[in-house]
């Protein structure tokens, strides 16, 4: 008895691992969208309660607000492109391919910065005479930085693979795009 290839419900498209990665990208981007939308709300509320003197003497909340809005917009675009890809839309596949490469490049940059910070904290921790409480807090932050770098080391090749896979001939044919 010959086995039939696994296909998507209602279609002749076979099982594809890249679709699982697209689901993960969509879910993580959705979580990032919620977190950054909440951050936009919180920073804008804090900004309204600060006096002009407090704003002038402290960090500018507009910078935090701009970064949060930017991250929320990028997360929304990523969710939309992921959903379009999962719904077999050509525009979603083409857009997500570019976004996956951009996210991989951003992960490389932030991993490099995180590794540099991890290294710098290690130099500071090697200094004698630090209070035990500061030492414990710095070690915790250093561990968090290292975990982030390790996760990004996994993320970069995964996103690069997704971008490559979305551009492959077999996947393009599944979206109905004529092969070049």
PDB file of C-alpha atoms in Angstrom, residues 53-175:
ATOM      1  CA  UNK A  53      10.668  70.719  34.133  1.00  0.00           C
ATOM      2  CA  UNK A  54      10.729  66.957  34.692  1.00  0.00           C
ATOM      3  CA  UNK A  55      10.799  66.342  30.946  1.00  0.00           C
ATOM      4  CA  UNK A  56      13.634  68.839  30.509  1.00  0.00           C
ATOM      5  CA  UNK A  57      15.741  67.314  33.315  1.00  0.00           C
ATOM      6  CA  UNK A  58      15.193  63.623  32.555  1.00  0.00           C
ATOM      7  CA  UNK A  59      15.163  61.305  29.592  1.00  0.00           C
ATOM      8  CA  UNK A  60      12.850  62.480  26.838  1.00  0.00           C
ATOM      9  CA  UNK A  61       9.681  60.316  26.764  1.00  0.00           C
ATOM     10  CA  UNK A  62       9.194  61.168  23.089  1.00  0.00           C
ATOM     11  CA  UNK A  63      12.168  58.958  22.219  1.00  0.00           C
ATOM     12  CA  UNK A  64      10.625  55.990  24.015  1.00  0.00           C
ATOM     13  CA  UNK A  65       7.272  56.745  22.434  1.00  0.00           C
ATOM     14  CA  UNK A  66       8.794  56.897  18.942  1.00  0.00           C
ATOM     15  CA  UNK A  67      10.587  53.558  19.390  1.00  0.00           C
ATOM     16  CA  UNK A  68       7.434  51.905  20.741  1.00  0.00           C
ATOM     17  CA  UNK A  69       5.310  53.229  17.878  1.00  0.00           C
ATOM     18  CA  UNK A  70       7.938  52.105  15.372  1.00  0.00           C
ATOM     19  CA  UNK A  71       8.131  48.615  16.843  1.00  0.00           C
ATOM     20  CA  UNK A  72       4.324  48.347  16.948  1.00  0.00           C
ATOM     21  CA  UNK A  73       4.015  49.355  13.281  1.00  0.00           C
ATOM     22  CA  UNK A  74       6.690  46.857  12.205  1.00  0.00           C
ATOM     23  CA  UNK A  75       5.028  44.129  14.280  1.00  0.00           C
ATOM     24  CA  UNK A  76       1.653  44.894  12.672  1.00  0.00           C
ATOM     25  CA  UNK A  77       3.146  44.746   9.173  1.00  0.00           C
ATOM     26  CA  UNK A  78       4.850  41.452  10.013  1.00  0.00           C
ATOM     27  CA  UNK A  79       1.599  39.973  11.333  1.00  0.00           C
ATOM     28  CA  UNK A  80      -0.258  41.094   8.194  1.00  0.00           C
ATOM     29  CA  UNK A  81       2.379  39.659   5.851  1.00  0.00           C
ATOM     30  CA  UNK A  82       2.528  36.401   7.814  1.00  0.00           C
ATOM     31  CA  UNK A  83      -1.217  36.043   7.670  1.00  0.00           C
ATOM     32  CA  UNK A  84      -1.170  36.798   3.946  1.00  0.00           C
ATOM     33  CA  UNK A  85       1.479  34.121   3.451  1.00  0.00           C
ATOM     34  CA  UNK A  86      -0.522  31.582   5.432  1.00  0.00           C
ATOM     35  CA  UNK A  87      -3.573  32.427   3.287  1.00  0.00           C
ATOM     36  CA  UNK A  88      -1.473  31.732   0.151  1.00  0.00           C
ATOM     37  CA  UNK A  89      -1.342  35.340  -1.046  1.00  0.00           C
ATOM     38  CA  UNK A  90       1.579  36.190  -3.313  1.00  0.00           C
ATOM     39  CA  UNK A  91       1.968  39.666  -1.803  1.00  0.00           C
ATOM     40  CA  UNK A  92       2.354  38.080   1.641  1.00  0.00           C
ATOM     41  CA  UNK A  93       5.063  35.683   0.441  1.00  0.00           C
ATOM     42  CA  UNK A  94       7.041  38.391  -1.337  1.00  0.00           C
ATOM     43  CA  UNK A  95       6.740  40.845   1.562  1.00  0.00           C
ATOM     44  CA  UNK A  96       7.509  38.318   4.274  1.00  0.00           C
ATOM     45  CA  UNK A  97      10.623  37.242   2.403  1.00  0.00           C
ATOM     46  CA  UNK A  98      11.980  40.800   2.662  1.00  0.00           C
ATOM     47  CA  UNK A  99      10.816  41.239   6.265  1.00  0.00           C
ATOM     48  CA  UNK A 100      12.484  37.951   7.289  1.00  0.00           C
ATOM     49  CA  UNK A 101      15.804  39.210   5.896  1.00  0.00           C
ATOM     50  CA  UNK A 102      15.407  42.570   7.633  1.00  0.00           C
ATOM     51  CA  UNK A 103      14.541  40.886  10.926  1.00  0.00           C
ATOM     52  CA  UNK A 104      17.563  38.605  10.571  1.00  0.00           C
ATOM     53  CA  UNK A 105      19.815  41.619   9.974  1.00  0.00           C
ATOM     54  CA  UNK A 106      18.286  43.424  12.977  1.00  0.00           C
ATOM     55  CA  UNK A 107      18.807  40.307  15.119  1.00  0.00           C
ATOM     56  CA  UNK A 108      22.475  40.158  14.063  1.00  0.00           C
ATOM     57  CA  UNK A 109      22.958  43.808  15.034  1.00  0.00           C
ATOM     58  CA  UNK A 110      21.164  43.527  18.379  1.00  0.00           C
ATOM     59  CA  UNK A 111      22.964  40.264  19.172  1.00  0.00           C
ATOM     60  CA  UNK A 112      26.287  42.000  18.537  1.00  0.00           C
ATOM     61  CA  UNK A 113      25.310  44.878  20.827  1.00  0.00           C
ATOM     62  CA  UNK A 114      24.036  42.449  23.478  1.00  0.00           C
ATOM     63  CA  UNK A 115      27.231  40.417  23.337  1.00  0.00           C
ATOM     64  CA  UNK A 116      29.296  43.582  23.706  1.00  0.00           C
ATOM     65  CA  UNK A 117      27.239  44.609  26.747  1.00  0.00           C
ATOM     66  CA  UNK A 118      27.610  41.089  28.195  1.00  0.00           C
ATOM     67  CA  UNK A 119      31.385  41.365  27.782  1.00  0.00           C
ATOM     68  CA  UNK A 120      31.515  44.861  29.337  1.00  0.00           C
ATOM     69  CA  UNK A 121      29.507  43.748  32.372  1.00  0.00           C
ATOM     70  CA  UNK A 122      31.964  40.865  32.763  1.00  0.00           C
ATOM     71  CA  UNK A 123      34.842  43.359  32.912  1.00  0.00           C
ATOM     72  CA  UNK A 124      33.035  45.433  35.540  1.00  0.00           C
ATOM     73  CA  UNK A 125      32.202  42.347  37.610  1.00  0.00           C
ATOM     74  CA  UNK A 126      35.862  41.388  37.731  1.00  0.00           C
ATOM     75  CA  UNK A 127      36.602  44.549  39.731  1.00  0.00           C
ATOM     76  CA  UNK A 128      37.144  43.934  43.446  1.00  0.00           C
ATOM     77  CA  UNK A 129      35.033  45.589  46.110  1.00  0.00           C
ATOM     78  CA  UNK A 130      31.576  45.529  44.504  1.00  0.00           C
ATOM     79  CA  UNK A 131      28.678  45.259  46.960  1.00  0.00           C
ATOM     80  CA  UNK A 132      27.043  41.798  46.924  1.00  0.00           C
ATOM     81  CA  UNK A 133      23.631  43.196  45.945  1.00  0.00           C
ATOM     82  CA  UNK A 134      25.063  44.986  42.906  1.00  0.00           C
ATOM     83  CA  UNK A 135      27.039  41.886  42.017  1.00  0.00           C
ATOM     84  CA  UNK A 136      23.901  39.711  42.084  1.00  0.00           C
ATOM     85  CA  UNK A 137      21.888  42.189  39.996  1.00  0.00           C
ATOM     86  CA  UNK A 138      24.660  42.552  37.431  1.00  0.00           C
ATOM     87  CA  UNK A 139      25.072  38.766  37.151  1.00  0.00           C
ATOM     88  CA  UNK A 140      21.335  38.419  36.553  1.00  0.00           C
ATOM     89  CA  UNK A 141      21.404  41.082  33.828  1.00  0.00           C
ATOM     90  CA  UNK A 142      24.462  39.460  32.305  1.00  0.00           C
ATOM     91  CA  UNK A 143      22.677  36.088  32.184  1.00  0.00           C
ATOM     92  CA  UNK A 144      19.641  37.672  30.517  1.00  0.00           C
ATOM     93  CA  UNK A 145      21.901  39.266  27.899  1.00  0.00           C
ATOM     94  CA  UNK A 146      23.568  35.923  27.192  1.00  0.00           C
ATOM     95  CA  UNK A 147      20.217  34.147  26.809  1.00  0.00           C
ATOM     96  CA  UNK A 148      19.124  36.868  24.376  1.00  0.00           C
ATOM     97  CA  UNK A 149      22.299  36.455  22.322  1.00  0.00           C
ATOM     98  CA  UNK A 150      21.819  32.671  22.206  1.00  0.00           C
ATOM     99  CA  UNK A 151      18.181  33.018  21.116  1.00  0.00           C
ATOM    100  CA  UNK A 152      19.215  35.449  18.396  1.00  0.00           C
ATOM    101  CA  UNK A 153      21.908  33.019  17.272  1.00  0.00           C
ATOM    102  CA  UNK A 154      19.069  30.543  16.664  1.00  0.00           C
ATOM    103  CA  UNK A 155      16.761  33.152  15.135  1.00  0.00           C
ATOM    104  CA  UNK A 156      19.148  34.498  12.493  1.00  0.00           C
ATOM    105  CA  UNK A 157      19.654  31.271  10.522  1.00  0.00           C
ATOM    106  CA  UNK A 158      15.969  30.392  10.926  1.00  0.00           C
ATOM    107  CA  UNK A 159      14.837  33.716   9.434  1.00  0.00           C
ATOM    108  CA  UNK A 160      17.459  33.499   6.692  1.00  0.00           C
ATOM    109  CA  UNK A 161      16.248  29.979   5.868  1.00  0.00           C
ATOM    110  CA  UNK A 162      12.643  31.205   5.786  1.00  0.00           C
ATOM    111  CA  UNK A 163      13.531  34.000   3.395  1.00  0.00           C
ATOM    112  CA  UNK A 164      15.436  31.596   1.160  1.00  0.00           C
ATOM    113  CA  UNK A 165      12.628  29.030   1.275  1.00  0.00           C
ATOM    114  CA  UNK A 166       9.941  31.602   0.428  1.00  0.00           C
ATOM    115  CA  UNK A 167      11.957  32.520  -2.666  1.00  0.00           C
ATOM    116  CA  UNK A 168      12.519  28.946  -3.805  1.00  0.00           C
ATOM    117  CA  UNK A 169      10.943  27.707  -7.011  1.00  0.00           C
ATOM    118  CA  UNK A 170       8.819  25.061  -5.325  1.00  0.00           C
ATOM    119  CA  UNK A 171       7.238  27.539  -2.887  1.00  0.00           C
ATOM    120  CA  UNK A 172       6.709  30.183  -5.597  1.00  0.00           C
ATOM    121  CA  UNK A 173       4.901  27.579  -7.708  1.00  0.00           C
ATOM    122  CA  UNK A 174       2.604  26.785  -4.775  1.00  0.00           C
ATOM    123  CA  UNK A 175       1.610  30.431  -4.684  1.00  0.00           C
TER     124      UNK A 175
END
